[in-house]
Amino acid sequence: MKFFTLLALFVVSILLVSSTLGPETSAQNGRKPQDMIVLGPEAKLGTIKFSHLDHTTKNRSIEGAQIACIECHHTAQPSSEAAKHPPLKTGWPADRTTTLTADQFEKDPAAPAVVACRDCHARADTKPKLLPELPQIKLEVGTELVTLNNQQAFHRNCAGCHDEIMKTSKDLNPPTSKKCTACHKRAAA
Protein backbone atom coordinates (compact mmCIF):
# COMPACT_ATOMS: atom_id res chain seq x y z
CA MET A 1 0.00 0.00 0.00
CA LYS A 2 2.81 2.41 0.93
CA PHE A 3 4.49 1.66 -2.43
CA PHE A 4 1.36 2.63 -4.41
CA THR A 5 0.91 5.84 -2.40
CA LEU A 6 4.51 6.87 -3.12
CA LEU A 7 4.14 5.91 -6.76
CA ALA A 8 0.93 7.96 -7.06
CA LEU A 9 2.60 11.00 -5.43
CA PHE A 10 5.56 10.64 -7.78
CA VAL A 11 3.33 10.48 -10.88
CA VAL A 12 1.25 13.48 -9.74
CA SER A 13 4.38 15.55 -9.04
CA ILE A 14 5.79 14.70 -12.48
CA LEU A 15 2.51 15.73 -14.10
CA LEU A 16 2.44 19.02 -12.19
CA VAL A 17 6.01 19.89 -13.12
CA SER A 18 5.57 18.93 -16.77
CA SER A 19 2.34 20.93 -17.09
CA THR A 20 4.21 24.14 -16.23
CA LEU A 21 6.69 23.46 -19.03
CA GLY A 22 4.15 23.27 -21.84
CA PRO A 23 4.59 24.63 -25.37
CA GLU A 24 3.17 28.04 -24.43
CA THR A 25 6.12 28.66 -22.09
CA SER A 26 9.16 30.17 -23.76
CA ALA A 27 12.46 28.47 -23.02
CA GLN A 28 13.88 31.62 -21.43
CA ASN A 29 11.13 33.84 -20.16
CA GLY A 30 7.74 33.07 -21.60
CA ARG A 31 6.32 36.58 -21.45
CA LYS A 32 3.52 37.10 -23.91
CA PRO A 33 1.72 40.38 -24.64
CA GLN A 34 -1.78 40.54 -23.27
CA ASP A 35 -4.31 39.97 -26.07
CA MET A 36 -7.33 42.03 -25.01
CA ILE A 37 -6.75 45.26 -23.09
CA VAL A 38 -9.59 47.36 -21.69
CA LEU A 39 -8.80 51.07 -22.01
CA GLY A 40 -10.61 54.09 -20.64
CA PRO A 41 -12.26 52.56 -17.57
CA GLU A 42 -13.58 56.01 -16.57
CA ALA A 43 -14.31 57.29 -20.10
CA LYS A 44 -17.65 59.09 -20.38
CA LEU A 45 -18.52 57.25 -23.59
CA GLY A 46 -17.55 53.85 -22.19
CA THR A 47 -14.54 51.57 -22.23
CA ILE A 48 -12.55 50.49 -25.26
CA LYS A 49 -11.72 46.82 -25.83
CA PHE A 50 -8.38 46.94 -27.62
CA SER A 51 -7.12 43.79 -29.32
CA HIS A 52 -3.37 43.94 -28.90
CA LEU A 53 -3.05 40.72 -30.89
CA ASP A 54 -4.94 42.08 -33.92
CA HIS A 55 -2.82 45.21 -33.98
CA THR A 56 0.50 43.37 -33.71
CA THR A 57 -0.01 40.29 -35.88
CA LYS A 58 -2.01 41.66 -38.80
CA ASN A 59 -0.83 44.20 -41.37
CA ARG A 60 -2.44 47.21 -39.75
CA SER A 61 0.25 49.89 -39.91
CA ILE A 62 0.08 52.93 -42.18
CA GLU A 63 2.68 51.20 -44.38
CA GLY A 64 0.52 48.05 -44.56
CA ALA A 65 2.83 45.97 -42.34
CA GLN A 66 2.65 44.69 -38.79
CA ILE A 67 2.67 47.47 -36.22
CA ALA A 68 6.03 47.69 -34.44
CA CYS A 69 5.92 47.83 -30.64
CA ILE A 70 7.34 51.35 -30.54
CA GLU A 71 4.59 52.77 -32.74
CA CYS A 72 2.40 52.69 -29.62
CA HIS A 73 4.93 52.08 -26.84
CA HIS A 74 7.02 55.06 -27.96
CA THR A 75 9.04 55.22 -24.73
CA ALA A 76 10.34 51.67 -25.29
CA GLN A 77 13.35 52.92 -27.22
CA PRO A 78 16.40 55.06 -26.43
CA SER A 79 15.56 58.77 -26.11
CA SER A 80 17.90 59.49 -29.04
CA GLU A 81 15.68 57.32 -31.29
CA ALA A 82 12.40 58.74 -29.95
CA ALA A 83 13.65 62.28 -30.64
CA LYS A 84 13.87 61.44 -34.36
CA HIS A 85 10.05 61.26 -34.41
CA PRO A 86 8.72 64.56 -33.05
CA PRO A 87 6.84 65.33 -30.93
CA LEU A 88 8.13 62.18 -29.15
CA LYS A 89 11.19 62.69 -27.01
CA THR A 90 11.08 60.34 -24.03
CA GLY A 91 12.65 56.93 -23.58
CA TRP A 92 11.95 54.89 -20.46
CA PRO A 93 13.93 54.15 -18.45
CA ALA A 94 15.99 57.25 -19.19
CA ASP A 95 19.17 55.21 -19.72
CA ARG A 96 17.49 52.74 -22.08
CA THR A 97 19.79 51.37 -24.79
CA THR A 98 17.49 48.89 -26.58
CA THR A 99 14.35 49.17 -28.67
CA LEU A 100 11.41 46.98 -27.73
CA THR A 101 10.49 44.22 -30.17
CA ALA A 102 8.07 41.33 -29.71
CA ASP A 103 10.97 38.89 -29.83
CA GLN A 104 12.89 40.78 -27.14
CA PHE A 105 9.81 41.04 -24.95
CA GLU A 106 9.17 37.29 -25.11
CA LYS A 107 12.75 36.05 -24.77
CA ASP A 108 14.87 38.57 -22.84
CA PRO A 109 14.16 38.50 -19.10
CA ALA A 110 16.60 41.39 -18.61
CA ALA A 111 14.72 43.68 -21.00
CA PRO A 112 13.09 46.71 -19.37
CA ALA A 113 9.43 46.29 -18.53
CA VAL A 114 6.84 47.72 -20.90
CA VAL A 115 5.42 50.96 -19.53
CA ALA A 116 1.64 51.29 -19.52
CA CYS A 117 0.30 54.43 -21.23
CA ARG A 118 -1.24 55.71 -18.00
CA ASP A 119 2.12 55.52 -16.20
CA CYS A 120 3.05 58.73 -18.05
CA HIS A 121 -0.30 59.89 -19.49
CA ALA A 122 -2.53 59.98 -16.41
CA ARG A 123 -6.03 61.43 -16.25
CA ALA A 124 -6.28 65.22 -16.29
CA ASP A 125 -5.34 66.78 -12.94
CA THR A 126 -3.61 63.57 -11.81
CA LYS A 127 0.14 63.12 -11.29
CA PRO A 128 1.57 60.38 -13.50
CA LYS A 129 3.26 57.39 -11.88
CA LEU A 130 6.61 57.79 -13.69
CA LEU A 131 6.89 61.51 -14.42
CA PRO A 132 6.78 64.60 -12.22
CA GLU A 133 3.93 65.99 -14.36
CA LEU A 134 1.90 65.23 -17.46
CA PRO A 135 3.94 65.57 -20.67
CA GLN A 136 3.34 68.57 -22.91
CA ILE A 137 3.99 69.08 -26.60
CA LYS A 138 3.94 72.06 -28.92
CA LEU A 139 2.11 71.28 -32.12
CA GLU A 140 3.65 72.00 -35.52
CA VAL A 141 0.95 74.60 -36.10
CA GLY A 142 0.41 77.19 -33.40
CA THR A 143 2.33 78.10 -30.28
CA GLU A 144 0.11 76.63 -27.59
CA LEU A 145 1.31 73.73 -25.45
CA VAL A 146 -0.94 70.67 -25.35
CA THR A 147 -0.99 68.63 -22.15
CA LEU A 148 -1.00 64.94 -23.02
CA ASN A 149 -3.28 63.44 -20.41
CA ASN A 150 -4.48 59.90 -21.13
CA GLN A 151 -7.43 61.06 -23.25
CA GLN A 152 -5.25 63.33 -25.42
CA ALA A 153 -2.54 60.68 -25.78
CA PHE A 154 -4.94 57.86 -26.69
CA HIS A 155 -6.91 59.96 -29.15
CA ARG A 156 -3.83 61.42 -30.82
CA ASN A 157 -2.13 58.05 -31.13
CA CYS A 158 -5.06 55.70 -31.83
CA ALA A 159 -7.48 57.94 -33.72
CA GLY A 160 -4.62 59.72 -35.49
CA CYS A 161 -3.32 56.41 -36.83
CA HIS A 162 -6.83 55.27 -37.81
CA ASP A 163 -7.43 58.54 -39.71
CA GLU A 164 -4.11 58.19 -41.58
CA ILE A 165 -4.89 54.60 -42.54
CA MET A 166 -8.27 55.68 -43.94
CA LYS A 167 -6.43 58.16 -46.18
CA THR A 168 -3.84 55.68 -47.43
CA SER A 169 -5.34 52.18 -47.37
CA LYS A 170 -8.22 50.76 -49.33
CA ASP A 171 -7.92 47.35 -47.58
CA LEU A 172 -8.50 48.46 -43.99
CA ASN A 173 -11.53 50.16 -42.52
CA PRO A 174 -10.74 51.23 -38.96
CA PRO A 175 -13.09 53.52 -37.06
CA THR A 176 -12.08 57.15 -37.57
CA SER A 177 -11.78 59.87 -34.96
CA LYS A 178 -15.33 60.97 -35.80
CA LYS A 179 -16.88 57.57 -34.93
CA CYS A 180 -16.40 57.58 -31.15
CA THR A 181 -18.84 54.81 -30.30
CA ALA A 182 -17.21 52.42 -32.76
CA CYS A 183 -14.51 51.98 -30.09
CA HIS A 184 -16.17 53.28 -26.91
CA LYS A 185 -18.80 50.89 -25.55
CA ARG A 186 -20.93 51.55 -22.47
CA ALA A 187 -21.60 48.65 -20.16
CA ALA A 188 -25.07 47.18 -20.44
CA ALA A 189 -27.38 48.55 -17.74
C-alpha positions as protocol buffer text, in pm:
chain_id: "A"
residue {
  index: 1
  type: MET
  ca { x: 0 y: 0 z: 0 }
}
residue {
  index: 2
  type: LYS
  ca { x: 281 y: 241 z: 93 }
}
residue {
  index: 3
  type: PHE
  ca { x: 449 y: 166 z: -243 }
}
residue {
  index: 4
  type: PHE
  ca { x: 136 y: 263 z: -441 }
}
residue {
  index: 5
  type: THR
  ca { x: 91 y: 584 z: -240 }
}
residue {
  index: 6
  type: LEU
  ca { x: 451 y: 687 z: -312 }
}
residue {
  index: 7
  type: LEU
  ca { x: 414 y: 591 z: -676 }
}
residue {
  index: 8
  type: ALA
  ca { x: 93 y: 796 z: -706 }
}
residue {
  index: 9
  type: LEU
  ca { x: 260 y: 1100 z: -543 }
}
residue {
  index: 10
  type: PHE
  ca { x: 556 y: 1064 z: -778 }
}
residue {
  index: 11
  type: VAL
  ca { x: 333 y: 1048 z: -1088 }
}
residue {
  index: 12
  type: VAL
  ca { x: 125 y: 1348 z: -974 }
}
residue {
  index: 13
  type: SER
  ca { x: 438 y: 1555 z: -904 }
}
residue {
  index: 14
  type: ILE
  ca { x: 579 y: 1470 z: -1248 }
}
residue {
  index: 15
  type: LEU
  ca { x: 251 y: 1573 z: -1410 }
}
residue {
  index: 16
  type: LEU
  ca { x: 244 y: 1902 z: -1219 }
}
residue {
  index: 17
  type: VAL
  ca { x: 601 y: 1989 z: -1312 }
}
residue {
  index: 18
  type: SER
  ca { x: 557 y: 1893 z: -1677 }
}
residue {
  index: 19
  type: SER
  ca { x: 234 y: 2093 z: -1709 }
}
residue {
  index: 20
  type: THR
  ca { x: 421 y: 2414 z: -1623 }
}
residue {
  index: 21
  type: LEU
  ca { x: 669 y: 2346 z: -1903 }
}
residue {
  index: 22
  type: GLY
  ca { x: 415 y: 2327 z: -2184 }
}
residue {
  index: 23
  type: PRO
  ca { x: 459 y: 2463 z: -2537 }
}
residue {
  index: 24
  type: GLU
  ca { x: 317 y: 2804 z: -2443 }
}
residue {
  index: 25
  type: THR
  ca { x: 612 y: 2866 z: -2209 }
}
residue {
  index: 26
  type: SER
  ca { x: 916 y: 3017 z: -2376 }
}
residue {
  index: 27
  type: ALA
  ca { x: 1246 y: 2847 z: -2302 }
}
residue {
  index: 28
  type: GLN
  ca { x: 1388 y: 3162 z: -2143 }
}
residue {
  index: 29
  type: ASN
  ca { x: 1113 y: 3384 z: -2016 }
}
residue {
  index: 30
  type: GLY
  ca { x: 774 y: 3307 z: -2160 }
}
residue {
  index: 31
  type: ARG
  ca { x: 632 y: 3658 z: -2145 }
}
residue {
  index: 32
  type: LYS
  ca { x: 352 y: 3710 z: -2391 }
}
residue {
  index: 33
  type: PRO
  ca { x: 172 y: 4038 z: -2464 }
}
residue {
  index: 34
  type: GLN
  ca { x: -178 y: 4054 z: -2327 }
}
residue {
  index: 35
  type: ASP
  ca { x: -431 y: 3997 z: -2607 }
}
residue {
  index: 36
  type: MET
  ca { x: -733 y: 4203 z: -2501 }
}
residue {
  index: 37
  type: ILE
  ca { x: -675 y: 4526 z: -2309 }
}
residue {
  index: 38
  type: VAL
  ca { x: -959 y: 4736 z: -2169 }
}
residue {
  index: 39
  type: LEU
  ca { x: -880 y: 5107 z: -2201 }
}
residue {
  index: 40
  type: GLY
  ca { x: -1061 y: 5409 z: -2064 }
}
residue {
  index: 41
  type: PRO
  ca { x: -1226 y: 5256 z: -1757 }
}
residue {
  index: 42
  type: GLU
  ca { x: -1358 y: 5601 z: -1657 }
}
residue {
  index: 43
  type: ALA
  ca { x: -1431 y: 5729 z: -2010 }
}
residue {
  index: 44
  type: LYS
  ca { x: -1765 y: 5909 z: -2038 }
}
residue {
  index: 45
  type: LEU
  ca { x: -1852 y: 5725 z: -2359 }
}
residue {
  index: 46
  type: GLY
  ca { x: -1755 y: 5385 z: -2219 }
}
residue {
  index: 47
  type: THR
  ca { x: -1454 y: 5157 z: -2223 }
}
residue {
  index: 48
  type: ILE
  ca { x: -1255 y: 5049 z: -2526 }
}
residue {
  index: 49
  type: LYS
  ca { x: -1172 y: 4682 z: -2583 }
}
residue {
  index: 50
  type: PHE
  ca { x: -838 y: 4694 z: -2762 }
}
residue {
  index: 51
  type: SER
  ca { x: -712 y: 4379 z: -2932 }
}
residue {
  index: 52
  type: HIS
  ca { x: -337 y: 4394 z: -2890 }
}
residue {
  index: 53
  type: LEU
  ca { x: -305 y: 4072 z: -3089 }
}
residue {
  index: 54
  type: ASP
  ca { x: -494 y: 4208 z: -3392 }
}
residue {
  index: 55
  type: HIS
  ca { x: -282 y: 4521 z: -3398 }
}
residue {
  index: 56
  type: THR
  ca { x: 50 y: 4337 z: -3371 }
}
residue {
  index: 57
  type: THR
  ca { x: -1 y: 4029 z: -3588 }
}
residue {
  index: 58
  type: LYS
  ca { x: -201 y: 4166 z: -3880 }
}
residue {
  index: 59
  type: ASN
  ca { x: -83 y: 4420 z: -4137 }
}
residue {
  index: 60
  type: ARG
  ca { x: -244 y: 4721 z: -3975 }
}
residue {
  index: 61
  type: SER
  ca { x: 25 y: 4989 z: -3991 }
}
residue {
  index: 62
  type: ILE
  ca { x: 8 y: 5293 z: -4218 }
}
residue {
  index: 63
  type: GLU
  ca { x: 268 y: 5120 z: -4438 }
}
residue {
  index: 64
  type: GLY
  ca { x: 52 y: 4805 z: -4456 }
}
residue {
  index: 65
  type: ALA
  ca { x: 283 y: 4597 z: -4234 }
}
residue {
  index: 66
  type: GLN
  ca { x: 265 y: 4469 z: -3879 }
}
residue {
  index: 67
  type: ILE
  ca { x: 267 y: 4747 z: -3622 }
}
residue {
  index: 68
  type: ALA
  ca { x: 603 y: 4769 z: -3444 }
}
residue {
  index: 69
  type: CYS
  ca { x: 592 y: 4783 z: -3064 }
}
residue {
  index: 70
  type: ILE
  ca { x: 734 y: 5135 z: -3054 }
}
residue {
  index: 71
  type: GLU
  ca { x: 459 y: 5277 z: -3274 }
}
residue {
  index: 72
  type: CYS
  ca { x: 240 y: 5269 z: -2962 }
}
residue {
  index: 73
  type: HIS
  ca { x: 493 y: 5208 z: -2684 }
}
residue {
  index: 74
  type: HIS
  ca { x: 702 y: 5506 z: -2796 }
}
residue {
  index: 75
  type: THR
  ca { x: 904 y: 5522 z: -2473 }
}
residue {
  index: 76
  type: ALA
  ca { x: 1034 y: 5167 z: -2529 }
}
residue {
  index: 77
  type: GLN
  ca { x: 1335 y: 5292 z: -2722 }
}
residue {
  index: 78
  type: PRO
  ca { x: 1640 y: 5506 z: -2643 }
}
residue {
  index: 79
  type: SER
  ca { x: 1556 y: 5877 z: -2611 }
}
residue {
  index: 80
  type: SER
  ca { x: 1790 y: 5949 z: -2904 }
}
residue {
  index: 81
  type: GLU
  ca { x: 1568 y: 5732 z: -3129 }
}
residue {
  index: 82
  type: ALA
  ca { x: 1240 y: 5874 z: -2995 }
}
residue {
  index: 83
  type: ALA
  ca { x: 1365 y: 6228 z: -3064 }
}
residue {
  index: 84
  type: LYS
  ca { x: 1387 y: 6144 z: -3436 }
}
residue {
  index: 85
  type: HIS
  ca { x: 1005 y: 6126 z: -3441 }
}
residue {
  index: 86
  type: PRO
  ca { x: 872 y: 6456 z: -3305 }
}
residue {
  index: 87
  type: PRO
  ca { x: 684 y: 6533 z: -3093 }
}
residue {
  index: 88
  type: LEU
  ca { x: 813 y: 6218 z: -2915 }
}
residue {
  index: 89
  type: LYS
  ca { x: 1119 y: 6269 z: -2701 }
}
residue {
  index: 90
  type: THR
  ca { x: 1108 y: 6034 z: -2403 }
}
residue {
  index: 91
  type: GLY
  ca { x: 1265 y: 5693 z: -2358 }
}
residue {
  index: 92
  type: TRP
  ca { x: 1195 y: 5489 z: -2046 }
}
residue {
  index: 93
  type: PRO
  ca { x: 1393 y: 5415 z: -1845 }
}
residue {
  index: 94
  type: ALA
  ca { x: 1599 y: 5725 z: -1919 }
}
residue {
  index: 95
  type: ASP
  ca { x: 1917 y: 5521 z: -1972 }
}
residue {
  index: 96
  type: ARG
  ca { x: 1749 y: 5274 z: -2208 }
}
residue {
  index: 97
  type: THR
  ca { x: 1979 y: 5137 z: -2479 }
}
residue {
  index: 98
  type: THR
  ca { x: 1749 y: 4889 z: -2658 }
}
residue {
  index: 99
  type: THR
  ca { x: 1435 y: 4917 z: -2867 }
}
residue {
  index: 100
  type: LEU
  ca { x: 1141 y: 4698 z: -2773 }
}
residue {
  index: 101
  type: THR
  ca { x: 1049 y: 4422 z: -3017 }
}
residue {
  index: 102
  type: ALA
  ca { x: 807 y: 4133 z: -2971 }
}
residue {
  index: 103
  type: ASP
  ca { x: 1097 y: 3889 z: -2983 }
}
residue {
  index: 104
  type: GLN
  ca { x: 1289 y: 4078 z: -2714 }
}
residue {
  index: 105
  type: PHE
  ca { x: 981 y: 4104 z: -2495 }
}
residue {
  index: 106
  type: GLU
  ca { x: 917 y: 3729 z: -2511 }
}
residue {
  index: 107
  type: LYS
  ca { x: 1275 y: 3605 z: -2477 }
}
residue {
  index: 108
  type: ASP
  ca { x: 1487 y: 3857 z: -2284 }
}
residue {
  index: 109
  type: PRO
  ca { x: 1416 y: 3850 z: -1910 }
}
residue {
  index: 110
  type: ALA
  ca { x: 1660 y: 4139 z: -1861 }
}
residue {
  index: 111
  type: ALA
  ca { x: 1472 y: 4368 z: -2100 }
}
residue {
  index: 112
  type: PRO
  ca { x: 1309 y: 4671 z: -1937 }
}
residue {
  index: 113
  type: ALA
  ca { x: 943 y: 4629 z: -1853 }
}
residue {
  index: 114
  type: VAL
  ca { x: 684 y: 4772 z: -2090 }
}
residue {
  index: 115
  type: VAL
  ca { x: 542 y: 5096 z: -1953 }
}
residue {
  index: 116
  type: ALA
  ca { x: 164 y: 5129 z: -1952 }
}
residue {
  index: 117
  type: CYS
  ca { x: 30 y: 5443 z: -2123 }
}
residue {
  index: 118
  type: ARG
  ca { x: -124 y: 5571 z: -1800 }
}
residue {
  index: 119
  type: ASP
  ca { x: 212 y: 5552 z: -1620 }
}
residue {
  index: 120
  type: CYS
  ca { x: 305 y: 5873 z: -1805 }
}
residue {
  index: 121
  type: HIS
  ca { x: -30 y: 5989 z: -1949 }
}
residue {
  index: 122
  type: ALA
  ca { x: -253 y: 5998 z: -1641 }
}
residue {
  index: 123
  type: ARG
  ca { x: -603 y: 6143 z: -1625 }
}
residue {
  index: 124
  type: ALA
  ca { x: -628 y: 6522 z: -1629 }
}
residue {
  index: 125
  type: ASP
  ca { x: -534 y: 6678 z: -1294 }
}
residue {
  index: 126
  type: THR
  ca { x: -361 y: 6357 z: -1181 }
}
residue {
  index: 127
  type: LYS
  ca { x: 14 y: 6312 z: -1129 }
}
residue {
  index: 128
  type: PRO
  ca { x: 157 y: 6038 z: -1350 }
}
residue {
  index: 129
  type: LYS
  ca { x: 326 y: 5739 z: -1188 }
}
residue {
  index: 130
  type: LEU
  ca { x: 661 y: 5779 z: -1369 }
}
residue {
  index: 131
  type: LEU
  ca { x: 689 y: 6151 z: -1442 }
}
residue {
  index: 132
  type: PRO
  ca { x: 678 y: 6460 z: -1222 }
}
residue {
  index: 133
  type: GLU
  ca { x: 393 y: 6599 z: -1436 }
}
residue {
  index: 134
  type: LEU
  ca { x: 190 y: 6523 z: -1746 }
}
residue {
  index: 135
  type: PRO
  ca { x: 394 y: 6557 z: -2067 }
}
residue {
  index: 136
  type: GLN
  ca { x: 334 y: 6857 z: -2291 }
}
residue {
  index: 137
  type: ILE
  ca { x: 399 y: 6908 z: -2660 }
}
residue {
  index: 138
  type: LYS
  ca { x: 394 y: 7206 z: -2892 }
}
residue {
  index: 139
  type: LEU
  ca { x: 211 y: 7128 z: -3212 }
}
residue {
  index: 140
  type: GLU
  ca { x: 365 y: 7200 z: -3552 }
}
residue {
  index: 141
  type: VAL
  ca { x: 95 y: 7460 z: -3610 }
}
residue {
  index: 142
  type: GLY
  ca { x: 41 y: 7719 z: -3340 }
}
residue {
  index: 143
  type: THR
  ca { x: 233 y: 7810 z: -3028 }
}
residue {
  index: 144
  type: GLU
  ca { x: 11 y: 7663 z: -2759 }
}
residue {
  index: 145
  type: LEU
  ca { x: 131 y: 7373 z: -2545 }
}
residue {
  index: 146
  type: VAL
  ca { x: -94 y: 7067 z: -2535 }
}
residue {
  index: 147
  type: THR
  ca { x: -99 y: 6863 z: -2215 }
}
residue {
  index: 148
  type: LEU
  ca { x: -100 y: 6494 z: -2302 }
}
residue {
  index: 149
  type: ASN
  ca { x: -328 y: 6344 z: -2041 }
}
residue {
  index: 150
  type: ASN
  ca { x: -448 y: 5990 z: -2113 }
}
residue {
  index: 151
  type: GLN
  ca { x: -743 y: 6106 z: -2325 }
}
residue {
  index: 152
  type: GLN
  ca { x: -525 y: 6333 z: -2542 }
}
residue {
  index: 153
  type: ALA
  ca { x: -254 y: 6068 z: -2578 }
}
residue {
  index: 154
  type: PHE
  ca { x: -494 y: 5786 z: -2669 }
}
residue {
  index: 155
  type: HIS
  ca { x: -691 y: 5996 z: -2915 }
}
residue {
  index: 156
  type: ARG
  ca { x: -383 y: 6142 z: -3082 }
}
residue {
  index: 157
  type: ASN
  ca { x: -213 y: 5805 z: -3113 }
}
residue {
  index: 158
  type: CYS
  ca { x: -506 y: 5570 z: -3183 }
}
residue {
  index: 159
  type: ALA
  ca { x: -748 y: 5794 z: -3372 }
}
residue {
  index: 160
  type: GLY
  ca { x: -462 y: 5972 z: -3549 }
}
residue {
  index: 161
  type: CYS
  ca { x: -332 y: 5641 z: -3683 }
}
residue {
  index: 162
  type: HIS
  ca { x: -683 y: 5527 z: -3781 }
}
residue {
  index: 163
  type: ASP
  ca { x: -743 y: 5854 z: -3971 }
}
residue {
  index: 164
  type: GLU
  ca { x: -411 y: 5819 z: -4158 }
}
residue {
  index: 165
  type: ILE
  ca { x: -489 y: 5460 z: -4254 }
}
residue {
  index: 166
  type: MET
  ca { x: -827 y: 5568 z: -4394 }
}
residue {
  index: 167
  type: LYS
  ca { x: -643 y: 5816 z: -4618 }
}
residue {
  index: 168
  type: THR
  ca { x: -384 y: 5568 z: -4743 }
}
residue {
  index: 169
  type: SER
  ca { x: -534 y: 5218 z: -4737 }
}
residue {
  index: 170
  type: LYS
  ca { x: -822 y: 5076 z: -4933 }
}
residue {
  index: 171
  type: ASP
  ca { x: -792 y: 4735 z: -4758 }
}
residue {
  index: 172
  type: LEU
  ca { x: -850 y: 4846 z: -4399 }
}
residue {
  index: 173
  type: ASN
  ca { x: -1153 y: 5016 z: -4252 }
}
residue {
  index: 174
  type: PRO
  ca { x: -1074 y: 5123 z: -3896 }
}
residue {
  index: 175
  type: PRO
  ca { x: -1309 y: 5352 z: -3706 }
}
residue {
  index: 176
  type: THR
  ca { x: -1208 y: 5715 z: -3757 }
}
residue {
  index: 177
  type: SER
  ca { x: -1178 y: 5987 z: -3496 }
}
residue {
  index: 178
  type: LYS
  ca { x: -1533 y: 6097 z: -3580 }
}
residue {
  index: 179
  type: LYS
  ca { x: -1688 y: 5757 z: -3493 }
}
residue {
  index: 180
  type: CYS
  ca { x: -1640 y: 5758 z: -3115 }
}
residue {
  index: 181
  type: THR
  ca { x: -1884 y: 5481 z: -3030 }
}
residue {
  index: 182
  type: ALA
  ca { x: -1721 y: 5242 z: -3276 }
}
residue {
  index: 183
  type: CYS
  ca { x: -1451 y: 5198 z: -3009 }
}
residue {
  index: 184
  type: HIS
  ca { x: -1617 y: 5328 z: -2691 }
}
residue {
  index: 185
  type: LYS
  ca { x: -1880 y: 5089 z: -2555 }
}
residue {
  index: 186
  type: ARG
  ca { x: -2093 y: 5155 z: -2247 }
}
residue {
  index: 187
  type: ALA
  ca { x: -2160 y: 4865 z: -2016 }
}
residue {
  index: 188
  type: ALA
  ca { x: -2507 y: 4718 z: -2044 }
}
residue {
  index: 189
  type: ALA
  ca { x: -2738 y: 4855 z: -1774 }
}
